[in-house]
CSV table of C-alpha atoms in Angstrom, one decimal:
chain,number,residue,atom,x,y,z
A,1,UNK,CA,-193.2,128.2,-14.4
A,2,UNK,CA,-191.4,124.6,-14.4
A,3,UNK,CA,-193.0,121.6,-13.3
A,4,UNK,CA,-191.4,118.3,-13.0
A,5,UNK,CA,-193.7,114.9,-14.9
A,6,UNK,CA,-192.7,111.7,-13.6
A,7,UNK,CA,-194.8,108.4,-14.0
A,8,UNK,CA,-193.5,105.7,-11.6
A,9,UNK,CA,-192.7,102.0,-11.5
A,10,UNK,CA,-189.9,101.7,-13.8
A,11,UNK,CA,-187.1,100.0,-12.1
A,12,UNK,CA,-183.6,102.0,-12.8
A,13,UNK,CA,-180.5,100.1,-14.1
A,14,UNK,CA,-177.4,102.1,-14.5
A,15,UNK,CA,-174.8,104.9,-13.4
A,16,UNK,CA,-175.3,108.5,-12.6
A,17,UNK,CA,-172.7,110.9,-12.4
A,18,UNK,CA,-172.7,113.0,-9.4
A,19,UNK,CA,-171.7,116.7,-9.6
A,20,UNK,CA,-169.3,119.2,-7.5
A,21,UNK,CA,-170.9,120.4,-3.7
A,22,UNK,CA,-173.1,123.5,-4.1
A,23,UNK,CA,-172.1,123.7,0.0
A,24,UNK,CA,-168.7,123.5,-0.9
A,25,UNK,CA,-168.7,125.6,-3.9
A,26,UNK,CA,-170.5,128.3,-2.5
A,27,UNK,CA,-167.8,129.0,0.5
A,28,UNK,CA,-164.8,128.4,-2.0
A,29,UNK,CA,-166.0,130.7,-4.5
A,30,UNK,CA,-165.6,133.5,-1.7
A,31,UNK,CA,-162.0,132.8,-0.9
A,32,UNK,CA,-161.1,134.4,-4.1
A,33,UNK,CA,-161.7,137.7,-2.3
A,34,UNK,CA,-158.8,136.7,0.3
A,35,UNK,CA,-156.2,137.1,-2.5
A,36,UNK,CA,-155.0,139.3,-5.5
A,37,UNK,CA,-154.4,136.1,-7.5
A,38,UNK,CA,-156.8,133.6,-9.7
A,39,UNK,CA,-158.4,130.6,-7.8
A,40,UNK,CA,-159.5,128.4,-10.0
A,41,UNK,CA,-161.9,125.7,-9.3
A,42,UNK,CA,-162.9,122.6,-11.4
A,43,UNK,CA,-165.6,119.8,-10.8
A,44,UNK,CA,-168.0,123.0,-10.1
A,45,UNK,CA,-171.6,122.1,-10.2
A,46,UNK,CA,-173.5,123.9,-13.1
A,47,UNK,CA,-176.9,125.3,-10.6
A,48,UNK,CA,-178.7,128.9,-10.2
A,49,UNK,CA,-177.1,129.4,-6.9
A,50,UNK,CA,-174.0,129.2,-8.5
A,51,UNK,CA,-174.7,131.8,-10.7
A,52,UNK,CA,-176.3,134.1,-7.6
A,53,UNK,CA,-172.8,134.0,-5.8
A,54,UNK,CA,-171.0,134.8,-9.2
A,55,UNK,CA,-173.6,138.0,-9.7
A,56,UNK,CA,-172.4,139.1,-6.2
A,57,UNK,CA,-168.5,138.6,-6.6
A,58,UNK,CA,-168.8,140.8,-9.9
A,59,UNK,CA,-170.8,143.1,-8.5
A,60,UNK,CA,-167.7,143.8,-5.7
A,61,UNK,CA,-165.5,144.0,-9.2
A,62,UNK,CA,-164.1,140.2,-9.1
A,63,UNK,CA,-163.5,138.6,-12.7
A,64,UNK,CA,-165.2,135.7,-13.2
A,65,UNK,CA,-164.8,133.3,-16.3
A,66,UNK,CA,-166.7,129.9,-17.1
A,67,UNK,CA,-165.3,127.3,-18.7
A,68,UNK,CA,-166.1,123.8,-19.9
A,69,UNK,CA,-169.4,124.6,-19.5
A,70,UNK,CA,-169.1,126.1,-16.0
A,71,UNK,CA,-167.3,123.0,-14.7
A,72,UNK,CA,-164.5,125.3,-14.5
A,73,UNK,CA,-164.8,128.5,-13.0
A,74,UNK,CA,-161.7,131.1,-12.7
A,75,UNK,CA,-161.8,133.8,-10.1
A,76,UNK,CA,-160.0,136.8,-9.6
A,77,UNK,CA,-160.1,139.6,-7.2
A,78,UNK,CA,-156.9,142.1,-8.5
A,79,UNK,CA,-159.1,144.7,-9.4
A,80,UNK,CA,-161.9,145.1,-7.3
A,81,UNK,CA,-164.5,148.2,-6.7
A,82,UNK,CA,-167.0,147.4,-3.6
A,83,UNK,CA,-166.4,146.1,-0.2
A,84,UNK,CA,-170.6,145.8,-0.3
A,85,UNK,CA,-172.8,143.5,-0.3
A,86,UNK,CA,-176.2,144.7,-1.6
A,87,UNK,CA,-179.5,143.3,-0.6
A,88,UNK,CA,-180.7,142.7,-4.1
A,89,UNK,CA,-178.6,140.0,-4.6
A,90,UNK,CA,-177.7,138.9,-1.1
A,91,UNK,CA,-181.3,138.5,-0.4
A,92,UNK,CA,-181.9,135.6,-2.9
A,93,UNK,CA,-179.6,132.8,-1.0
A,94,UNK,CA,-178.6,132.9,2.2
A,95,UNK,CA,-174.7,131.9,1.2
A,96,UNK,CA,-174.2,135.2,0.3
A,97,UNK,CA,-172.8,136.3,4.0
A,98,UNK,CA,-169.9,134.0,3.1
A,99,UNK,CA,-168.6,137.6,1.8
A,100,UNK,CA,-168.1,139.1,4.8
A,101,UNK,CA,-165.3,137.3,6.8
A,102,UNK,CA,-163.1,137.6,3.6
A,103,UNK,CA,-163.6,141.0,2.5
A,104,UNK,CA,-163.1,142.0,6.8
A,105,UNK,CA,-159.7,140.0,6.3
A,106,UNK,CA,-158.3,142.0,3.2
A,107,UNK,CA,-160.0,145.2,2.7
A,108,UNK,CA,-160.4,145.8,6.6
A,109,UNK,CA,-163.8,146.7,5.7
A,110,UNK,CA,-167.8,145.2,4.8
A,111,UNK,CA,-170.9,146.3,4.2
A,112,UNK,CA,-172.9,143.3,4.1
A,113,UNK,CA,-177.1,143.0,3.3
A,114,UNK,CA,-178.6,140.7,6.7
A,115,UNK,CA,-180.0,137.8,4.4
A,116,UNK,CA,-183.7,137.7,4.1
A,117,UNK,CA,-185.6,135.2,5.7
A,118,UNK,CA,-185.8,131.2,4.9
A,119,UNK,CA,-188.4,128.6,4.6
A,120,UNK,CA,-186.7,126.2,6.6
A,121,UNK,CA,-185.8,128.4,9.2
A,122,UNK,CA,-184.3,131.8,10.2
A,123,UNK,CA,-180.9,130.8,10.1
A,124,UNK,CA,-179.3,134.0,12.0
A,125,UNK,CA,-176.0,135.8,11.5
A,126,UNK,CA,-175.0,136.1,15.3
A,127,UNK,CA,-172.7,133.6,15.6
A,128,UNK,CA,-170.9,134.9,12.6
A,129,UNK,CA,-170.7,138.8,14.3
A,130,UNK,CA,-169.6,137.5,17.5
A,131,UNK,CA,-167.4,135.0,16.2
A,132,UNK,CA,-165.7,138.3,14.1
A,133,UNK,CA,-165.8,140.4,16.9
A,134,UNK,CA,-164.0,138.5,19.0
A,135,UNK,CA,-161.1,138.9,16.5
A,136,UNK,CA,-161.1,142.6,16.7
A,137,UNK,CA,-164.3,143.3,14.0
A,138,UNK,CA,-166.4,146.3,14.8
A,139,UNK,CA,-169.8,145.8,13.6
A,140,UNK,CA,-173.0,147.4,13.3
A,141,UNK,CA,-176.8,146.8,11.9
A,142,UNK,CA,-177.9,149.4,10.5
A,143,UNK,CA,-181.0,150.1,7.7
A,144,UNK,CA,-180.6,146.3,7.4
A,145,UNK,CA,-177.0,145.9,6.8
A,146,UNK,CA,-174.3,144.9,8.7
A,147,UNK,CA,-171.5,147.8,8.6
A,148,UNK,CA,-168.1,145.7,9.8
A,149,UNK,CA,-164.6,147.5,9.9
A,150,UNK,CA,-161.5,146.2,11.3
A,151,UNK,CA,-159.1,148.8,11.6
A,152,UNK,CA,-155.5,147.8,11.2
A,153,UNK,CA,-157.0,144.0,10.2
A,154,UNK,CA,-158.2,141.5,12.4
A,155,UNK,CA,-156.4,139.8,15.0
A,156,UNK,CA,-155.9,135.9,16.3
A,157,UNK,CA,-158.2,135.0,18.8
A,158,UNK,CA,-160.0,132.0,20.8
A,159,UNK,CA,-163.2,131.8,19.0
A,160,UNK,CA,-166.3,129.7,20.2
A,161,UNK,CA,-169.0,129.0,18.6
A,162,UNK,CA,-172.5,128.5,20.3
A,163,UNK,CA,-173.4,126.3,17.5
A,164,UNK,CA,-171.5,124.2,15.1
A,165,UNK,CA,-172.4,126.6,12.2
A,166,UNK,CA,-171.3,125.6,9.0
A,167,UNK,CA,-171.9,129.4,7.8
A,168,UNK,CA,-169.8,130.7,10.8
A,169,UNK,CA,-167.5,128.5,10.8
A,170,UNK,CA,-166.5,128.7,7.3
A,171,UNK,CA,-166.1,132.8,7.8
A,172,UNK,CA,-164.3,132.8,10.5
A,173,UNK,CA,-162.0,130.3,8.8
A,174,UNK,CA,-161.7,132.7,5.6
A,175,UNK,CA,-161.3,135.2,8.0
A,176,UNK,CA,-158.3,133.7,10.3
A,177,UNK,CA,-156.2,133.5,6.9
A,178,UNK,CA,-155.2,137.0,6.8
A,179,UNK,CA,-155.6,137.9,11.1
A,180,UNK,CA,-152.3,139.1,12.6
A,181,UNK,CA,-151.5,135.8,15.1
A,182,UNK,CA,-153.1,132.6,15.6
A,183,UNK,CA,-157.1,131.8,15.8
A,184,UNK,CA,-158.8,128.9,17.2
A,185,UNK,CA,-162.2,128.2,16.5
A,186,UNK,CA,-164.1,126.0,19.2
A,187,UNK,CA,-167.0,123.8,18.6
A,188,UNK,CA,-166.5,124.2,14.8
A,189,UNK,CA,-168.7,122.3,12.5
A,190,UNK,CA,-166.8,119.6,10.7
A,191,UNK,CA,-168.6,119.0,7.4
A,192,UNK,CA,-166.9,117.6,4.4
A,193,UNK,CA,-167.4,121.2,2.9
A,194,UNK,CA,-165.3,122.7,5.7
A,195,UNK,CA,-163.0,120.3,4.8
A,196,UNK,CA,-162.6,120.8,1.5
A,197,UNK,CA,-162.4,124.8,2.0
A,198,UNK,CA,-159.5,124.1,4.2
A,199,UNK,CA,-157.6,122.2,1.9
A,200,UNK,CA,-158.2,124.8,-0.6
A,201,UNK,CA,-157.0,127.5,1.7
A,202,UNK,CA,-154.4,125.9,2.2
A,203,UNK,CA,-153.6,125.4,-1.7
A,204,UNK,CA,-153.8,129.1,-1.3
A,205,UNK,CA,-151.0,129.4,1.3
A,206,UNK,CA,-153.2,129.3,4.4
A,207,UNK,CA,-151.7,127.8,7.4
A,208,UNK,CA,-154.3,125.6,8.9
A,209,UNK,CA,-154.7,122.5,11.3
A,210,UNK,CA,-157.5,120.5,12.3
A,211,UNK,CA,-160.1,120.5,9.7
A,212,UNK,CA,-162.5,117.7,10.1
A,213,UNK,CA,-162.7,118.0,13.8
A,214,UNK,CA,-164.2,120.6,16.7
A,215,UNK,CA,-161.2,122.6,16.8
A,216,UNK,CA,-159.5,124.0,13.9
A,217,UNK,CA,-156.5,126.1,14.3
A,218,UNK,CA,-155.3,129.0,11.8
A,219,UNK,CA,-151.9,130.9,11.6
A,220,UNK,CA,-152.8,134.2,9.9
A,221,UNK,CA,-150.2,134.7,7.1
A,222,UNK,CA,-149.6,138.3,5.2
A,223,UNK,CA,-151.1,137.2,1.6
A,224,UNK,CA,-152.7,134.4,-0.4
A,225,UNK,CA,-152.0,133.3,-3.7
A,226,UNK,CA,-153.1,131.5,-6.6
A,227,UNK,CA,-154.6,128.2,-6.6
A,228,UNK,CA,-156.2,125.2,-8.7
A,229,UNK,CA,-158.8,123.0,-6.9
A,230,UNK,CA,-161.0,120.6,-7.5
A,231,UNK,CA,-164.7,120.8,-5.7
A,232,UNK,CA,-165.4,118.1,-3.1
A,233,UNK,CA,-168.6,115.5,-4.3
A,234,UNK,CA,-171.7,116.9,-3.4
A,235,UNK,CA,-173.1,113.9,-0.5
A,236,UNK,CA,-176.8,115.5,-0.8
A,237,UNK,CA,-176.6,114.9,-4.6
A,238,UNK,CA,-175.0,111.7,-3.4
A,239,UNK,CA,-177.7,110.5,-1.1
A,240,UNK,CA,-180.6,111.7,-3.1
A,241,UNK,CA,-179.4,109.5,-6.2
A,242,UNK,CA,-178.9,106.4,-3.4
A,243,UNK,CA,-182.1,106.7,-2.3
A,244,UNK,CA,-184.0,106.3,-6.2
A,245,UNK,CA,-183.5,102.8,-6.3
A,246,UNK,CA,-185.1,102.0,-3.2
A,247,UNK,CA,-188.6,103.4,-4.8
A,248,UNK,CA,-188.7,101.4,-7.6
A,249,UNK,CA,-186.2,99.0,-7.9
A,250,UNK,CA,-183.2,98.3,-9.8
A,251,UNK,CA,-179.5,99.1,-9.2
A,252,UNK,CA,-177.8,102.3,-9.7
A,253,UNK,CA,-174.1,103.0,-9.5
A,254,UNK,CA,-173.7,107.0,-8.3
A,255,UNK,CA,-170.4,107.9,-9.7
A,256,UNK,CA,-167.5,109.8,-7.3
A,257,UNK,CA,-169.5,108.6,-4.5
A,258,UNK,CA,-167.1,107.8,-1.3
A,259,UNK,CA,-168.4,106.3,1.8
A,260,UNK,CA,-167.0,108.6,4.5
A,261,UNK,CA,-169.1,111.2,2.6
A,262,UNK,CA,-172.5,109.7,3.4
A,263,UNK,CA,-171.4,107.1,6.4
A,264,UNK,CA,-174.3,107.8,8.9
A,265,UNK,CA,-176.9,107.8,6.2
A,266,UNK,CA,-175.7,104.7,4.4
A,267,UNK,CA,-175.8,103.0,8.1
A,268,UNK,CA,-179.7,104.3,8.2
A,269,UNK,CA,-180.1,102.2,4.5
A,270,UNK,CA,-178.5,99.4,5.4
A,271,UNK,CA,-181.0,99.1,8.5
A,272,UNK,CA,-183.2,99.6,6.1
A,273,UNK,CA,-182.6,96.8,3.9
A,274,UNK,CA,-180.4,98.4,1.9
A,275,UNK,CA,-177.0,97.5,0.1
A,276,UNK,CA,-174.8,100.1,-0.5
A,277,UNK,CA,-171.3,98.9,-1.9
A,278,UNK,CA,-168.0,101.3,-3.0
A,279,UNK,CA,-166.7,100.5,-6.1
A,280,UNK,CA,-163.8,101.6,-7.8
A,281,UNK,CA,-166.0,104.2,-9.4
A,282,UNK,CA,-168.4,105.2,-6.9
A,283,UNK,CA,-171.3,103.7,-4.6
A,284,UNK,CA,-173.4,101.1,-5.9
A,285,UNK,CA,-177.1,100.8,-4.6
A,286,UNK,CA,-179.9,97.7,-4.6
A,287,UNK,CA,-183.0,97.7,-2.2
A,288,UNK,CA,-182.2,93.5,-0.8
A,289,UNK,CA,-186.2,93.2,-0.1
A,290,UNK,CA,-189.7,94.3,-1.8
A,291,UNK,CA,-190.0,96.6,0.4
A,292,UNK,CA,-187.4,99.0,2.9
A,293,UNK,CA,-188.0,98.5,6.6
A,294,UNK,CA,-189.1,101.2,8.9
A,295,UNK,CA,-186.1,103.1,10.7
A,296,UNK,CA,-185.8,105.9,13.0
A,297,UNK,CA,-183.8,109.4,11.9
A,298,UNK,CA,-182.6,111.8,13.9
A,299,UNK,CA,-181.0,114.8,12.3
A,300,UNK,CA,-177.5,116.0,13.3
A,301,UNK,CA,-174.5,117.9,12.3
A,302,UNK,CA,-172.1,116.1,10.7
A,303,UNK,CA,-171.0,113.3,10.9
A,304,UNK,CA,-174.9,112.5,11.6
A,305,UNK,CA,-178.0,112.0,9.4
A,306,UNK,CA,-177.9,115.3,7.3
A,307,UNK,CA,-180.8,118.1,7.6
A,308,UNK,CA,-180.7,117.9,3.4
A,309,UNK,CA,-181.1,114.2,2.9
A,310,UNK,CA,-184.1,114.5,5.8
A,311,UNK,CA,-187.0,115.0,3.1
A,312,UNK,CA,-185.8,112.6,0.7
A,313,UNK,CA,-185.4,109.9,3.6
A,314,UNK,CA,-189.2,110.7,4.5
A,315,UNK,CA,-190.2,109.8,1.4
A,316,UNK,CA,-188.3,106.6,1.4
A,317,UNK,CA,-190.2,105.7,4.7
A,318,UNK,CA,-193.1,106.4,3.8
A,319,UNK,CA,-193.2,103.0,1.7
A,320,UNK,CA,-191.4,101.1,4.6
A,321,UNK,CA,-192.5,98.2,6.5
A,322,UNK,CA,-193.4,99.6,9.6
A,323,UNK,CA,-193.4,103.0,11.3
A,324,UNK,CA,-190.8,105.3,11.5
A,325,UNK,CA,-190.2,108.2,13.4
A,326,UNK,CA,-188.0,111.4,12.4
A,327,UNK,CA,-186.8,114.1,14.4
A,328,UNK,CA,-185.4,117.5,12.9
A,329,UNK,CA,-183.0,119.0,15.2
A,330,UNK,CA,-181.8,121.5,12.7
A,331,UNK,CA,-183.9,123.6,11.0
A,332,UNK,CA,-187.4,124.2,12.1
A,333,UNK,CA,-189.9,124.6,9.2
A,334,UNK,CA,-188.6,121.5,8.1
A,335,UNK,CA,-191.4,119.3,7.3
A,336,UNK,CA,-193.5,121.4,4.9
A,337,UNK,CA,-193.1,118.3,2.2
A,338,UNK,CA,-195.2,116.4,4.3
A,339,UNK,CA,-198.3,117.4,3.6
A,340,UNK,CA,-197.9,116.8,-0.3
A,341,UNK,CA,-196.4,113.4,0.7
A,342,UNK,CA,-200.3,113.0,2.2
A,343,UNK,CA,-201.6,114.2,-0.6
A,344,UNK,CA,-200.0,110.7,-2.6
A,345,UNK,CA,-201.4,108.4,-0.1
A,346,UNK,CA,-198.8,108.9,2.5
A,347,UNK,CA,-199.3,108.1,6.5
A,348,UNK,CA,-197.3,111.4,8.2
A,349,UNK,CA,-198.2,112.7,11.1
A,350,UNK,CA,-196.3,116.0,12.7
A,351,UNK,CA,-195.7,117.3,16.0
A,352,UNK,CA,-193.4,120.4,16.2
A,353,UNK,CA,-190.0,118.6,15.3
A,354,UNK,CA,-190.9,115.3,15.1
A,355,UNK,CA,-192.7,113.3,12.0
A,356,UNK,CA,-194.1,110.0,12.6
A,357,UNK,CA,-194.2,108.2,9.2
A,358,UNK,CA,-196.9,105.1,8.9
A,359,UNK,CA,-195.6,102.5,5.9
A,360,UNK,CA,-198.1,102.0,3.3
A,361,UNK,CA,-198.1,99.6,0.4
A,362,UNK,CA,-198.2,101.9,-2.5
A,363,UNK,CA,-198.5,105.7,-3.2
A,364,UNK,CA,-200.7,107.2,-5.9
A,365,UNK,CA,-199.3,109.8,-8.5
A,366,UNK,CA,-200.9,113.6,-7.6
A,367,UNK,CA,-200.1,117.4,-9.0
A,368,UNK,CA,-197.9,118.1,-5.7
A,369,UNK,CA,-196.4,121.5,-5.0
A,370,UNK,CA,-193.0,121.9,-3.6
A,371,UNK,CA,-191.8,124.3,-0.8
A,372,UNK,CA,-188.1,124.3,-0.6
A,373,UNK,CA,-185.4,122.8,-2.5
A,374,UNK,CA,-184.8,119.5,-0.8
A,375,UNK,CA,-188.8,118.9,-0.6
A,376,UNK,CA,-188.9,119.3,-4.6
A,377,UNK,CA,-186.5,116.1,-5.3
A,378,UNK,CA,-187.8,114.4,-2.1
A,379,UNK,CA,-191.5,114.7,-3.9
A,380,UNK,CA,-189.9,113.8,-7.2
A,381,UNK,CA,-188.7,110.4,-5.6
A,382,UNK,CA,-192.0,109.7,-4.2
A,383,UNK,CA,-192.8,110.0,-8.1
A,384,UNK,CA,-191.0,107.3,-8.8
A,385,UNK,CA,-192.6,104.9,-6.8
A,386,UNK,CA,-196.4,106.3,-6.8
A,387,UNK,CA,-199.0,104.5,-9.6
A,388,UNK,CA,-199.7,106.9,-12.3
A,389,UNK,CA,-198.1,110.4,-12.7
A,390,UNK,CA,-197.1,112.6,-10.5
A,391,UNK,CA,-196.9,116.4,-11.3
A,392,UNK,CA,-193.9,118.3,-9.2
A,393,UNK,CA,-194.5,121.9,-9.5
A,394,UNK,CA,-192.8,125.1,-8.4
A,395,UNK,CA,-189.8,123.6,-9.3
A,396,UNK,CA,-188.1,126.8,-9.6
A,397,UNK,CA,-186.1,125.4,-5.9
A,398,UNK,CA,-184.8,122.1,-7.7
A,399,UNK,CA,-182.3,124.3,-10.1
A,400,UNK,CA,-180.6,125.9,-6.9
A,401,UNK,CA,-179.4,122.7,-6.3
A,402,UNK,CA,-179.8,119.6,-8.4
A,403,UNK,CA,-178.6,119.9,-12.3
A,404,UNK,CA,-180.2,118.6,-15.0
A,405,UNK,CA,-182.2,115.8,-12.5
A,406,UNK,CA,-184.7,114.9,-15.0
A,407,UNK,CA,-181.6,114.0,-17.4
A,408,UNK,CA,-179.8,111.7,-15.1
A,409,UNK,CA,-182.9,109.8,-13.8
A,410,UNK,CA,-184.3,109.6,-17.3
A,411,UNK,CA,-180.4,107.9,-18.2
A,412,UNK,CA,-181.0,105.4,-15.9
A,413,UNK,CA,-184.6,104.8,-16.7
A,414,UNK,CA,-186.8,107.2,-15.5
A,415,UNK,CA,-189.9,108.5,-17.4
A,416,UNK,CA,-189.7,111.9,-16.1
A,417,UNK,CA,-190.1,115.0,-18.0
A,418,UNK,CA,-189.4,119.0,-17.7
A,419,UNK,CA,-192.7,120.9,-18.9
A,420,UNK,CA,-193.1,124.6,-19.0
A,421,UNK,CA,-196.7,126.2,-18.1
């Protein structure tokens, strides 16, 4: 098993190029199934959940080819041979539900695995089964699969959401493609990566207003076609490479970066005492001070402070002048990096969904263990900072989501290392 090396103190001088949205990827990659024509995506990010959601579209008989490297990835769905969904593969990343709206829109038909459960919480598939029923969807759970039909296709409807789901919301908008008459999903969530799915439907022929905001409104049409589009930046890749500056000093410029992406976390680093500039190339970061000053975080859908840059904002604090206070509103389960933080000489203390982060001067390199994917990089940022060497292991979770990080922090002048037990 992978562990991550990293001895700290080295300040970091230079650019890092940040890849395609795994968020965004994951729900475009699924609209394939919504048409008999290629979609073809560039800017994809090269990761292992990427290659989980290709193992399940070729397992429902979708053709999928990789090029430059996996930075392009064509799609097609002419000749497929499931409408199922099996545990095997559904189990290993929760994403894999994205499956079920589209295949319900097309085929008229899903049988879909329930996902297994998650570290940082259970994450359930109600709102997606209501949300679908509501549109005409009959669906059972039976043996641990959902068993959906929709005879005669769906059909338009008012759907609300309970919750701003990202998951639901980005179904039911695959979903409302293909539905005879006109949906209107209430309370959706309005990410960047809904966003981008939109306008990538909508290269696809979807008719579709009011992406980016609480109510998005579809006009089903009779087919899709093909497509060429280009994945949004990935803002957690984004933020994560903001933050590395601020442990050890330095200036890094993260390349494709864009403001509106990361707005509400790059008003919680400029609190801080940190500069974040756009240039014509991307965001530019310098920490103004010695040290960043303490800030409070509250965790939000967007356009709040993002549940996936929480961890890696912890670890920022915990070198911060001062004492900060967090509050996870999303996900419970969500401060499991905490105690390995502890273990380098942080000051945490939690309290159900709220972490109360005490400043200290310096952390102290430790063999650290992480729990969940965002933990893994938020401990390998801690890394940077901490006297000595820090070992990151388990770092099995980092490849889901982050490629090649030891190669774009060791470009800008990291000493970190991959080693393999």
């Amino acid at each position: 098993m992978d562990s991550i090396v990293v001895t700290g103190g080295r300040p970091l001088q230079g650019q890092i190029a940040i890849a395609g949205a795994k968020n965004a990827a994951l729900a475009l990659m699924p609209a394939t199934l919504l048409s008999e024509e290629p979609l073809t995506l560039t800017n994809a990010p090269r990761l292992s959940d990427i290659k989980t959601m290709t193992a399940l579209l070729q397992s429902l008989g979708v053709e999928v080819t990789s090029m430059q490297d996996g930075k392009v990835q064509v799609l097609s769905s002419h000749a497929m041979t499931s409408t199922t969904a099996d545990y095997e593969i559904v189990r290993k990343m929760r994403a894999s539900n994205l499956v079920l709206g589209p295949l319900l829109a097309r085929h008229h038909q899903a049988v879909v695995s329930l996902p297994g459960g998650c570290a940082i919480g259970a994450r359930p598939m109600d709102i997606h089964v209501t949300a679908l029923e509501a549109m005409g969807a009959q669906i059972e759970l039976r043996e641990g699969y959902l068993h959906a039909k929709a005879p005669g296709g769906l059909k338009g409807a008012r759907v609300p959401l309970r919750f701003a789901s990202v998951g639901a919301t980005e179904n039911v908008l695959m979903a409302a493609t293909l539905a005879k008459g006109t949906t209107v999903i209430e309370n959706a969530a309005r990410e960047p990566e809904i966003v981008d799915l939109a306008h990538c439907l909508r290269r696809m022929g979807a008719q579709i207003d009011g992406e980016g905001t609480s109510t998005i409104t579809v006009q089903g049409v009779d087919r899709l076609g093909a497509a060429t589009h280009p994945v949004v930046t990935d803002r957690i890749e984004l933020g994560t490479y903001m933050l590395a500056p601020v442990f050890c000093g330095g200036e890094v410029e993260c390349l494709g970066g864009r403001m509106e992406l990361v707005a509400s976390f790059a008003e919680k680093l400029d609190a801080a005492g940190v500069d974040v500039t756009q240039t014509d190339k991307g965001l530019k970061v310098r920490l103004r001070g010695d040290r960043p000053r303490a800030v409070d975080v509250v965790t939000e859908p967007f356009p709040g402070f993002p549940t996936d840059l929480q961890a890696q904002m912890m670890a920022m604090l915990c070198l911060a002048e001062g004492t900060s206070v967090l509050e996870e509103r999303i996900f419970e389960n969500r401060f499991m990096h905490a105690p390995e933080l502890v273990r380098m000489g942080a000051r945490i203390e939690v309290q159900g969904g709220q972490a109360t982060v005490q400043g200290v001067d310096r952390l102290k390199g430790a063999p650290v263990m992480a729990t969940d994917l965002r933990a893994s990089v938020s401990l390998i940022l801690a890394g940077l900072a901490a006297e000595g060497e820090t070992v990151v292991n388990r770092v099995y979770h980092l490849d889901r989501g982050y490629e090649h990080v030891e190669d774009k922090l060791r470009g800008v002048g990291a000493q970190i290392a991959r080693v393999s037990a």
